[in-house]
């Protein structure tokens, strides 16, 4: 190697790294860049394929790929400006949602749309257009973002409603394929003074859907359901309601040291075999499936995954998959019935089912629409029986006009994704117009032919 | 003088140890003058520290490899800030081809950043620092423990900082000006990222916390982490016929 070449490599902050998706279904030896200055983000050779990386907690391999340099935004995690009166907060894209909530709550505001993992970054939430605790009321992440700054092949670009609005729209659920998001302006909201969590037991998924619809305006709204064949769909709808009884402890968010760690070390043996799933569901059923209500600290509502470390570790090295489908209201009862029959026949190992209500309009690849979404988590998705059930689930959902969450389900292939997203080709073409050189690449983009 | 009535100057503030020092100093309440080469990074760091800690922050973008008189630029930028009582110089610029094969321009750049800049800045700010009974904090490197066939110019410049440390201490008693020199071991920065190093690296935040904790103590020359003192001693005492056979 020449002196010039060696000197050129120094300071790019590039090294080989083994990266894995959160669901442990993809692993790759990649080039990982850890820039700590803005100019390093832009310093890669012009033809080097790249993809932005936040905390690396995406369920699927959205922030890395074998043929792309992952550009970590970990050093770009700062709050840059805040308007106390309007609640507008400018942050760098690597800012973690947990830190944003801590900053905002200390000043009497909060981010109304936030995913359950506190380490998820603002850039990642934009790229995935994540949803929060009640998407039917609050929409998806795009609703809390006013402006973004992207580093693109053409230089730094600002996108908001007034300029580059198409780029802004394509970047939500654009999976990082429109450029490297470097900054965002967020619109914060006033938090409820306190929350009470009401528990409404349900006997099946149809009853769950009805209960969700009746509570559409609650700040927190989701269901937990048993996935075992004989008890399929039994569970509880958890309705977080704003309380007038102010409690200063309700808004306290624990320090970052209490956040769910990245990565989670898998337990040496998988907990979620049939016995483990039965024990956990029985315990959760006993604990939650009783009518009533109790005070709920906002932090617990915002970051339910902080208590789920051993749950995720329990999937072991074989990992898990989360299949998430949004089915229109008119088709949901039929879908739920057919799904119960399928589960009774196949008896898959389902660790958890969560239900949520949506009332939005799907755009691009975003996971939004008007209906009820089920998130179904299974261990060991590569096992033949589990795999067969996932394929059957996809066909059932598609037969009932279901829409898939591309950023959650790593078992989807390109053909299924095309059927699962109305306007897939148009969304893909729109992304391509912002990356004419094909600079941005990831394992997710390769698998789904985005 | 309490931290809230004083300004700390951090040169090389935008990344690595400099950024960690700026953050630790902001936590203590110092007003800050941040100096680095890239305006965008400085503005982001300054805005963030101002927002988080409510301190006064001023930023100065300077290319130390090309700036003829960085001290004068820094002194001019201090106007209007509380008295400068701490000057921290976590500057370091090295390159892989610093192995006795550099041309004169490259040698000049390395010396400009690693030696000329600290000397010029210290000279320019000495009157203010002495008036405030302040502290100068220099950052050397274990690379300068003993000459090797790599990091030739870099290590030479860093060893010259030891001489600067001794000169300042010889000239000023502690009651007028304190001088602290840290000889740093391997640290996790973008310069060491991905390198296979023979000994553990220390996080910049850990070093910064220690440096800021000791800012009010007297003059001293220390290794960080402390165990590097033992490594340095072994390297210095190693018989020449063994040392010259070591890689690099």
XYZ file of C-alpha atoms in Angstrom:
698
model
C 0.000 0.000 0.000
C 1.323 3.435 -0.846
C 1.842 6.115 1.721
C -0.972 8.155 0.239
C -3.404 5.255 0.412
C -2.528 4.522 4.010
C -2.846 8.172 4.934
C -6.203 8.292 3.166
C -7.641 5.383 5.147
C -6.693 6.937 8.488
C -9.443 9.065 9.913
C -12.332 7.524 7.956
C -13.069 5.680 11.203
C -13.783 2.484 9.300
C -13.421 -1.056 10.579
C -14.884 -4.504 10.093
C -17.686 -5.429 12.464
C -20.099 -8.322 12.973
C -23.614 -6.905 12.932
C -26.917 -8.609 13.673
C -30.554 -7.657 13.400
C -32.555 -7.358 16.636
C -34.475 -10.529 15.798
C -31.144 -12.368 15.274
C -32.198 -13.628 11.834
C -29.442 -11.791 9.935
C -25.761 -11.595 10.724
C -23.099 -10.108 8.496
C -19.470 -9.089 8.581
C -19.669 -5.458 7.471
C -17.673 -2.296 7.194
C -18.808 -0.037 10.030
C -17.917 3.633 10.091
C -18.004 5.522 13.379
C -17.800 9.157 12.280
C -17.510 11.704 15.060
C -17.534 14.809 12.846
C -19.920 15.819 10.103
C -17.248 15.895 7.441
C -16.547 12.199 8.012
C -20.139 11.335 7.084
C -19.467 12.932 3.723
C -15.888 11.647 3.379
C -16.592 8.203 1.911
C -15.601 7.645 -1.722
C -18.415 8.822 -3.997
C -19.217 5.333 -5.262
C -19.122 3.547 -1.882
C -22.494 1.988 -1.052
C -23.670 3.046 2.371
C -26.538 3.009 4.837
C -27.120 4.993 8.005
C -27.164 3.144 11.321
C -28.666 4.315 14.592
C -28.518 2.053 17.622
C -28.935 -1.072 15.502
C -32.194 -2.120 17.202
C -34.245 -2.583 14.048
C -35.880 -6.018 14.046
C -34.732 -6.518 10.469
C -31.344 -5.779 8.904
C -32.179 -2.216 7.889
C -28.902 -0.588 8.924
C -26.342 -2.949 7.461
C -25.638 -5.176 4.521
C -22.707 -7.207 3.338
C -21.967 -4.839 0.453
C -22.560 -1.527 2.195
C -20.713 0.626 4.704
C -22.856 1.196 7.795
C -22.489 4.779 8.922
C -23.121 4.971 12.652
C -24.798 8.142 13.873
C -23.964 7.322 17.504
C -21.797 10.431 17.926
C -24.539 12.658 16.541
C -26.894 12.402 19.479
C -27.244 15.979 20.639
C -30.175 18.263 21.311
C -29.388 21.465 19.414
C -32.275 23.862 19.973
C -35.508 23.955 21.913
C -38.385 26.419 21.913
C -40.047 26.221 25.329
C -43.168 27.975 24.071
C -43.951 25.878 21.007
C -42.317 22.588 22.018
C -40.148 22.422 18.908
C -36.946 20.494 19.463
C -34.047 20.210 17.017
C -31.948 17.092 17.519
C -29.282 15.193 15.675
C -30.447 11.984 14.075
C -28.478 9.752 16.444
C -30.360 11.068 19.488
C -32.015 8.194 21.325
C -35.733 8.358 21.922
C -35.180 7.632 25.626
C -32.884 10.654 25.904
C -35.320 12.819 23.944
C -38.115 11.861 26.348
C -35.920 12.568 29.383
C -34.979 15.978 27.960
C -38.558 16.827 26.992
C -40.282 15.632 30.166
C -37.866 17.642 32.308
C -39.193 20.707 30.457
C -42.894 19.841 30.564
C -43.180 18.231 27.117
C -42.977 14.772 25.597
C -42.797 13.012 22.274
C -46.267 11.617 21.672
C -45.181 9.032 19.077
C -42.318 6.829 20.218
C -41.401 3.165 19.827
C -41.033 0.880 22.832
C -37.239 0.600 22.694
C -35.613 3.645 24.302
C -32.396 3.145 22.322
C -34.141 3.629 18.968
C -32.795 6.813 17.406
C -34.710 9.711 15.920
C -33.210 8.950 12.509
C -34.264 5.323 12.803
C -37.794 6.294 13.829
C -38.079 8.527 10.760
C -36.608 5.901 8.425
C -39.055 3.295 9.765
C -41.972 5.717 10.331
C -42.589 3.921 13.617
C -45.807 4.043 15.562
C -46.238 4.667 19.272
C -48.634 3.744 22.005
C -51.835 4.526 20.137
C -51.406 5.111 16.413
C -55.164 5.550 15.964
C -54.950 8.730 18.055
C -51.406 9.940 17.408
C -50.560 8.631 13.933
C -47.058 7.525 13.040
C -43.713 9.245 13.553
C -44.177 11.463 10.510
C -46.780 13.375 12.467
C -44.199 14.624 15.007
C -41.483 15.589 12.506
C -41.509 19.038 10.969
C -38.188 19.168 9.153
C -35.207 16.961 8.425
C -31.671 17.457 7.161
C -30.159 14.754 4.965
C -26.633 14.166 3.758
C -27.085 12.997 0.167
C -24.871 12.449 -2.836
C -25.782 16.000 -3.836
C -24.781 17.444 -0.482
C -26.809 18.539 2.520
C -30.523 18.901 1.809
C -33.240 20.388 4.011
C -36.694 18.867 3.607
C -39.919 20.162 5.114
C -43.408 21.093 3.971
C -42.109 24.136 2.109
C -39.025 22.711 0.407
C -38.308 19.206 -0.860
C -41.650 17.984 0.464
C -41.474 14.907 -1.802
C -38.124 13.948 -0.330
C -39.511 14.406 3.177
C -42.480 12.154 2.387
C -40.283 9.481 0.797
C -37.868 9.485 3.735
C -40.608 8.384 6.162
C -40.547 4.582 5.887
C -37.818 5.059 3.303
C -35.550 2.780 5.358
C -32.545 5.088 4.947
C -32.538 4.786 1.167
C -32.989 8.509 0.449
C -29.825 9.642 2.265
C -28.321 9.875 5.725
C -30.681 11.756 8.023
C -28.500 14.037 10.134
C -30.976 16.294 11.948
C -34.687 16.615 12.629
C -37.058 19.168 14.087
C -39.605 17.452 16.318
C -42.961 18.743 17.493
C -43.460 17.820 21.129
C -46.757 17.636 22.989
C -47.830 18.282 26.558
C -47.883 15.029 28.539
C -50.854 13.959 30.629
C -50.428 14.897 34.294
C -50.700 11.202 35.108
C -52.030 7.992 33.626
C -54.264 5.270 34.921
C -54.169 1.928 33.142
C -57.549 0.292 32.743
C -57.574 -3.441 32.047
C -60.405 -4.928 29.995
C -60.189 -8.728 29.648
C -61.224 -10.111 26.252
C -62.110 -13.664 25.259
C -60.863 -13.492 21.668
C -59.412 -11.216 19.010
C -62.808 -10.084 17.681
C -63.784 -8.870 21.120
C -60.354 -7.245 21.384
C -60.943 -5.310 18.153
C -64.292 -4.027 19.410
C -62.749 -2.916 22.710
C -59.903 -1.163 20.909
C -62.355 0.752 18.700
C -64.339 1.903 21.740
C -61.195 3.334 23.352
C -59.725 4.950 20.240
C -58.887 8.263 21.911
C -56.897 6.915 24.849
C -53.244 8.098 25.023
C -52.128 4.483 25.471
C -53.986 1.612 23.855
C -52.878 -1.912 23.075
C -53.788 -5.511 23.721
C -51.883 -8.547 24.890
C -53.123 -11.996 23.856
C -52.395 -15.617 24.491
C -51.204 -17.358 21.315
C -51.770 -20.954 22.399
C -54.308 -22.937 20.394
C -56.753 -23.666 23.203
C -56.705 -20.117 24.554
C -56.055 -18.306 21.306
C -56.816 -14.606 21.494
C -57.705 -14.523 25.166
C -56.093 -11.564 26.797
C -56.501 -8.010 27.907
C -56.827 -4.590 26.346
C -54.770 -2.076 28.269
C -56.220 1.403 28.064
C -54.040 4.190 29.443
C -56.235 7.145 30.317
C -55.148 10.631 31.292
C -55.757 11.270 34.966
C -56.551 14.619 36.579
C -54.726 13.605 39.730
C -51.292 15.154 39.233
C -48.478 12.969 40.507
C -44.916 14.282 40.087
C -43.574 10.720 40.153
C -45.725 9.827 37.172
C -43.569 11.860 34.778
C -40.181 10.771 36.095
C -38.174 8.839 33.523
C -35.407 6.553 34.819
C -31.820 7.313 33.728
C -30.293 5.824 30.586
C -28.612 3.123 32.675
C -32.084 1.569 33.181
C -32.804 1.433 29.442
C -33.068 -1.895 27.655
C -29.454 -2.702 26.698
C -28.067 -2.924 23.175
C -27.382 -5.681 22.356
C -29.270 -8.192 24.490
C -27.152 -11.242 25.176
C -29.217 -14.343 24.313
C -29.628 -16.900 27.068
C -27.641 -20.104 26.459
C -30.846 -22.147 26.230
C -34.121 -21.012 24.679
C -36.832 -20.313 27.242
C -39.698 -20.126 24.776
C -40.423 -23.780 24.268
C -44.011 -24.980 24.827
C -43.560 -25.281 28.583
C -41.997 -21.851 28.871
C -44.684 -20.217 26.755
C -47.406 -21.935 28.772
C -45.902 -20.807 32.069
C -45.436 -17.219 30.904
C -48.929 -16.946 29.429
C -50.507 -18.437 32.539
C -48.660 -15.984 34.743
C -49.476 -12.972 32.525
C -53.095 -14.097 32.286
C -53.316 -14.269 36.059
C -51.591 -10.923 36.489
C -53.291 -8.882 33.755
C -56.549 -10.490 32.683
C -58.663 -9.089 35.445
C -60.825 -6.013 35.087
C -59.656 -2.999 37.026
C -57.313 -0.074 36.843
C -54.151 1.183 38.485
C -51.825 4.202 38.237
C -49.211 3.904 35.519
C -45.946 5.882 35.440
C -45.562 7.481 32.022
C -42.093 5.943 31.636
C -43.575 2.456 31.938
C -46.120 3.313 29.265
C -43.509 4.847 26.965
C -40.898 2.111 27.267
C -42.583 -1.210 27.993
C -39.592 -3.049 26.528
C -37.397 -1.921 29.450
C -38.941 -4.765 31.426
C -38.541 -7.263 28.595
C -34.803 -8.003 28.713
C -35.198 -11.580 29.884
C -38.109 -12.039 27.472
C -35.924 -11.228 24.457
C -32.900 -13.075 25.873
C -35.160 -16.106 26.203
C -35.353 -16.566 22.442
C -31.771 -17.811 22.595
C -29.402 -17.876 19.666
C -32.129 -19.006 17.250
C -33.785 -15.654 17.737
C -37.353 -14.690 16.962
C -39.522 -13.050 14.362
C -42.302 -10.539 14.648
C -44.908 -10.797 11.930
C -47.060 -7.689 12.015
C -50.140 -7.293 9.838
C -52.708 -4.537 9.680
C -56.131 -5.779 8.576
C -59.053 -3.466 7.668
C -61.933 -3.397 10.144
C -64.390 -4.935 7.673
C -62.202 -8.014 7.234
C -60.753 -8.331 10.701
C -63.289 -10.675 12.313
C -63.010 -13.126 9.402
C -59.232 -12.886 9.570
C -59.171 -13.487 13.320
C -61.451 -16.517 12.952
C -59.370 -18.032 10.176
C -56.206 -17.374 12.115
C -57.597 -19.149 15.193
C -58.419 -22.164 13.019
C -54.949 -22.171 11.537
C -53.312 -21.987 14.948
C -55.510 -24.862 16.156
C -54.383 -26.925 13.184
C -50.651 -26.037 13.066
C -50.075 -25.423 16.795
C -47.155 -23.045 16.263
C -45.190 -21.767 19.238
C -46.353 -18.161 19.630
C -44.608 -16.262 22.401
C -46.814 -13.204 22.285
C -49.570 -11.475 20.342
C -50.110 -7.732 20.631
C -53.002 -5.806 19.114
C -53.204 -2.133 18.199
C -55.708 0.151 16.529
C -54.818 2.224 13.457
C -56.789 5.023 11.820
C -54.431 6.501 9.256
C -53.788 6.528 5.550
C -51.011 4.286 4.223
C -48.312 6.096 2.287
C -45.300 4.570 0.569
C -43.994 1.655 2.591
C -45.342 2.947 5.911
C -47.235 0.683 8.259
C -50.466 2.595 8.540
C -54.098 2.275 7.540
C -57.561 1.965 9.030
C -57.924 -1.269 10.921
C -56.509 -3.498 13.625
C -52.893 -4.653 13.680
C -51.616 -7.866 15.184
C -47.956 -8.313 16.088
C -47.203 -12.013 16.466
C -43.835 -13.006 17.911
C -42.512 -16.521 17.387
C -39.286 -18.169 18.499
C -37.010 -20.069 16.130
C -38.591 -18.927 12.844
C -36.239 -21.120 10.799
C -37.762 -24.317 12.187
C -39.920 -26.011 9.564
C -43.200 -25.847 11.498
C -42.716 -22.254 12.551
C -41.765 -21.273 9.022
C -44.816 -23.000 7.566
C -47.088 -21.170 9.994
C -45.529 -17.812 9.106
C -46.122 -18.477 5.424
C -49.714 -19.483 6.135
C -50.191 -16.366 8.268
C -48.951 -14.189 5.406
C -51.354 -15.830 2.969
C -54.247 -15.448 5.410
C -53.463 -11.793 5.989
C -53.109 -11.133 2.273
C -56.425 -12.854 1.627
C -58.005 -10.384 4.079
C -56.385 -7.273 2.533
C -53.659 -7.181 5.192
C -50.719 -4.791 5.040
C -47.345 -5.962 6.320
C -44.885 -4.065 8.473
C -41.712 -4.364 6.397
C -39.484 -3.058 9.180
C -40.557 -5.800 11.583
C -40.906 -9.040 9.670
C -37.632 -10.540 8.462
C -39.329 -13.599 6.938
C -41.013 -11.633 4.150
C -39.596 -12.064 0.682
C -39.793 -9.608 -2.192
C -42.777 -11.269 -3.832
C -44.824 -11.301 -0.618
C -43.861 -7.727 0.189
C -45.071 -6.604 -3.236
C -48.458 -8.193 -2.534
C -48.546 -6.876 1.022
C -48.045 -3.207 0.168
C -50.524 -1.517 -2.159
C -48.534 0.671 -4.530
C -45.268 -1.152 -3.819
C -43.775 -0.420 -7.251
C -44.706 3.246 -7.118
C -43.125 3.579 -3.678
C -39.981 1.859 -4.918
C -39.756 4.128 -7.950
C -40.201 7.179 -5.747
C -37.282 6.046 -3.560
C -35.140 5.484 -6.643
C -35.637 9.064 -7.828
C -33.776 10.255 -4.738
C -30.927 7.772 -5.154
C -30.187 7.751 -8.856
C -26.652 6.438 -8.267
C -27.845 3.517 -6.134
C -25.633 4.621 -3.245
C -27.836 3.449 -0.399
C -28.049 -0.267 0.260
C -28.940 -2.645 3.073
C -29.822 -6.266 3.643
C -33.487 -5.226 3.998
C -33.395 -3.422 0.649
C -31.736 -6.425 -0.997
C -34.204 -8.941 0.435
C -37.285 -6.945 -0.502
C -35.846 -5.599 -3.779
C -36.604 -2.037 -2.682
C -12.612 31.736 41.226
C -15.589 29.381 40.894
C -16.255 27.498 37.674
C -19.314 29.655 36.974
C -17.174 32.814 36.947
C -14.485 31.406 34.672
C -13.919 30.437 31.079
C -12.249 27.221 30.029
C -10.681 27.066 26.573
C -10.686 23.690 24.865
C -8.618 23.442 21.695
C -9.516 20.451 19.549
C -12.994 20.400 21.053
C -15.145 18.913 18.338
C -14.435 15.219 18.808
C -12.800 12.556 20.945
C -11.194 13.757 24.174
C -11.832 17.415 23.346
C -15.585 16.874 23.094
C -15.574 14.814 26.280
C -13.636 17.539 28.108
C -16.009 20.235 26.878
C -18.959 18.196 28.134
C -17.345 17.556 31.532
C -16.413 21.243 31.913
C -19.937 22.344 30.948
C -21.294 20.048 33.631
C -19.128 21.955 36.136
C -20.557 25.252 34.926
C -17.564 26.747 33.091
C -18.164 29.176 30.273
C -16.469 27.672 27.250
C -14.461 28.764 24.272
C -14.380 25.802 21.901
C -11.761 25.682 19.167
C -11.617 23.156 16.327
C -11.333 23.050 12.586
C -14.957 22.468 11.589
C -17.578 25.119 12.240
C -20.515 22.707 11.911
C -19.263 20.392 14.654
C -18.413 23.292 16.928
C -21.814 24.886 16.503
C -23.564 21.588 17.245
C -21.498 20.966 20.364
C -21.866 24.540 21.564
C -25.633 24.582 21.050
C -26.009 21.258 22.816
C -23.936 22.280 25.860
C -25.709 25.606 26.117
C -29.080 23.865 25.980
C -28.191 21.148 28.482
C -26.231 23.214 30.999
C -27.197 26.837 30.415
C -23.571 27.978 30.084
C -22.070 30.612 27.786
C -20.365 28.964 24.813
C -18.380 30.568 22.046
C -16.924 28.707 19.084
C -13.888 29.477 16.961
C -13.168 27.517 13.793
C -9.416 27.357 13.208
C -7.251 25.157 11.022
C -4.234 24.704 13.256
C -2.195 23.220 10.420
C -2.400 26.506 8.527
C -3.085 29.202 11.111
C 0.007 31.370 11.596
C -1.022 32.818 14.961
C -3.755 30.719 16.586
C -3.078 32.259 19.986
C -3.960 35.736 18.812
C -7.215 34.512 17.244
C -8.194 32.743 20.452
C -7.269 35.727 22.624
C -9.401 38.010 20.455
C -12.382 35.650 20.720
C -12.243 35.658 24.512
C -13.429 39.250 24.726
C -16.699 39.504 26.631
C -16.428 36.073 28.263
C -15.610 35.567 31.974
C -11.842 35.519 32.747
C -9.987 32.609 31.174
C -8.754 30.348 33.952
C -8.203 27.015 32.202
C -6.539 26.219 28.908
C -6.828 22.606 27.776
C -4.975 21.459 24.683
C -6.152 17.954 23.735
C -4.734 18.322 20.249
C -3.327 15.400 18.376
C -2.788 14.689 14.735
C -0.960 11.586 13.567
C -0.754 9.672 10.326
C 0.133 6.133 9.370
C 2.960 7.190 7.067
C 4.873 9.103 9.772
C 7.704 6.566 9.454
C 10.720 8.580 8.300
C 9.303 8.911 4.797
C 7.342 12.169 4.996
C 8.095 15.175 2.854
C 8.783 18.578 4.358
C 5.220 19.810 3.943
C 3.782 16.822 5.802
C 6.360 17.210 8.590
C 5.433 20.878 8.834
C 1.729 20.032 9.185
C 2.364 17.513 11.949
C 4.577 19.982 13.817
C 2.115 22.825 13.289
C -0.729 20.951 14.962
C 1.140 18.991 17.619
C 3.797 21.521 18.664
C 3.519 24.970 17.123
C -0.139 25.383 18.031
C 0.246 24.474 21.738
C 3.343 26.677 22.024
C 1.749 29.643 20.278
C -1.540 29.386 22.175
C 0.167 29.036 25.555
C 2.397 32.030 24.784
C -0.536 34.199 23.733
C -2.754 33.358 26.710
C -0.135 33.270 29.486
C -0.803 36.806 30.784
C -4.523 36.118 31.183
C -3.983 32.716 32.752
C -1.415 34.022 35.237
C -3.708 36.906 36.162
C -6.494 34.398 36.885
C -4.090 31.998 38.738
C -5.239 29.510 36.170
C -4.136 26.197 34.789
C -2.601 24.962 31.534
C -3.377 21.330 30.691
C -1.137 19.674 28.097
C -1.698 16.262 26.575
C 1.290 14.121 25.652
C 1.320 10.574 24.432
C 2.865 7.277 25.405
C 4.080 7.204 21.806
C 6.761 9.663 22.963
C 8.101 7.393 25.693
C 10.912 6.186 23.484
C 11.684 6.884 19.835
C 10.436 4.322 17.322
C 10.412 3.914 13.586
C 6.737 4.962 13.523
C 5.035 8.167 14.670
C 8.436 9.805 14.303
C 7.421 13.455 13.956
C 4.322 13.045 16.140
C 6.334 11.537 19.012
C 9.023 14.195 18.642
C 6.411 16.927 18.955
C 4.772 15.243 21.930
C 8.127 14.873 23.672
C 8.710 18.575 23.145
C 5.541 19.188 25.171
C 7.316 17.620 28.156
C 9.935 20.324 27.736
C 7.192 22.977 27.563
C 5.672 21.560 30.751
C 9.049 21.802 32.503
C 9.676 25.317 31.191
C 6.338 26.567 32.477
C 6.855 24.949 35.859
C 10.370 26.349 36.092
C 9.125 29.836 35.241
C 5.940 29.978 37.332
C 5.287 28.786 40.887
C 1.995 26.935 41.446
C 0.419 29.928 43.147
C 0.690 31.873 39.883
C 0.070 29.194 37.263
C -0.528 25.479 37.508
C 0.647 23.205 34.731
C -0.628 19.669 34.205
C 0.678 17.211 31.650
C -1.198 14.002 30.915
C 0.578 11.312 28.972
C -2.274 9.370 27.461
C -2.367 5.674 26.722
C -4.534 4.151 24.041
C -7.866 5.941 23.939
C -11.062 5.034 22.091
C -11.300 7.706 19.408
C -11.844 7.589 15.692
C -8.056 7.445 15.245
C -7.792 4.152 17.145
C -11.179 2.748 16.007
C -10.663 -0.586 14.301
C -6.950 -0.807 15.169
C -5.590 -3.938 16.787
C -3.843 -2.558 19.845
C -1.713 -4.600 22.238
C -3.231 -3.066 25.384
C -6.756 -2.011 26.397
C -8.155 1.349 25.326
C -9.738 3.816 27.709
C -12.888 5.779 26.909
C -12.453 9.506 26.340
C -15.241 10.251 28.844
C -13.305 8.482 31.592
C -10.138 10.471 30.857
C -12.110 13.718 30.691
C -13.759 13.130 34.057
C -10.371 12.566 35.685
C -8.821 15.633 34.060
C -11.676 17.918 35.107
C -11.703 16.511 38.647
C -8.013 17.360 38.987
C -8.270 20.769 37.332
C -8.098 22.565 40.695
C -5.200 20.539 42.034
C -1.550 21.485 41.624
C 0.939 21.028 38.824
C 1.689 17.427 37.965
C 2.728 15.059 35.224
C 0.618 11.925 35.092
C -0.085 8.954 32.919
C -3.726 8.138 32.117
C -4.735 5.455 32.771
C -2.286 5.344 35.671
C -1.035 1.844 34.853
C 0.546 3.243 31.714
C 3.281 4.657 33.994
C 4.436 1.104 34.614
C 4.321 0.264 30.900
C 6.303 3.414 30.083
C 8.881 2.580 32.734
C 9.343 -0.922 31.319
C 9.713 0.479 27.804
C 12.285 3.048 28.941
C 14.317 0.503 30.919
C 14.227 -2.152 28.252
C 17.771 -2.990 27.070
C 18.500 -1.396 23.711
C 19.275 -4.672 21.982
C 15.793 -5.917 22.957
C 13.994 -2.636 22.207
C 15.412 -2.255 18.715
C 14.047 -5.689 17.772
C 10.488 -4.735 18.754
C 7.979 -4.342 15.939
C 7.495 -0.787 14.701
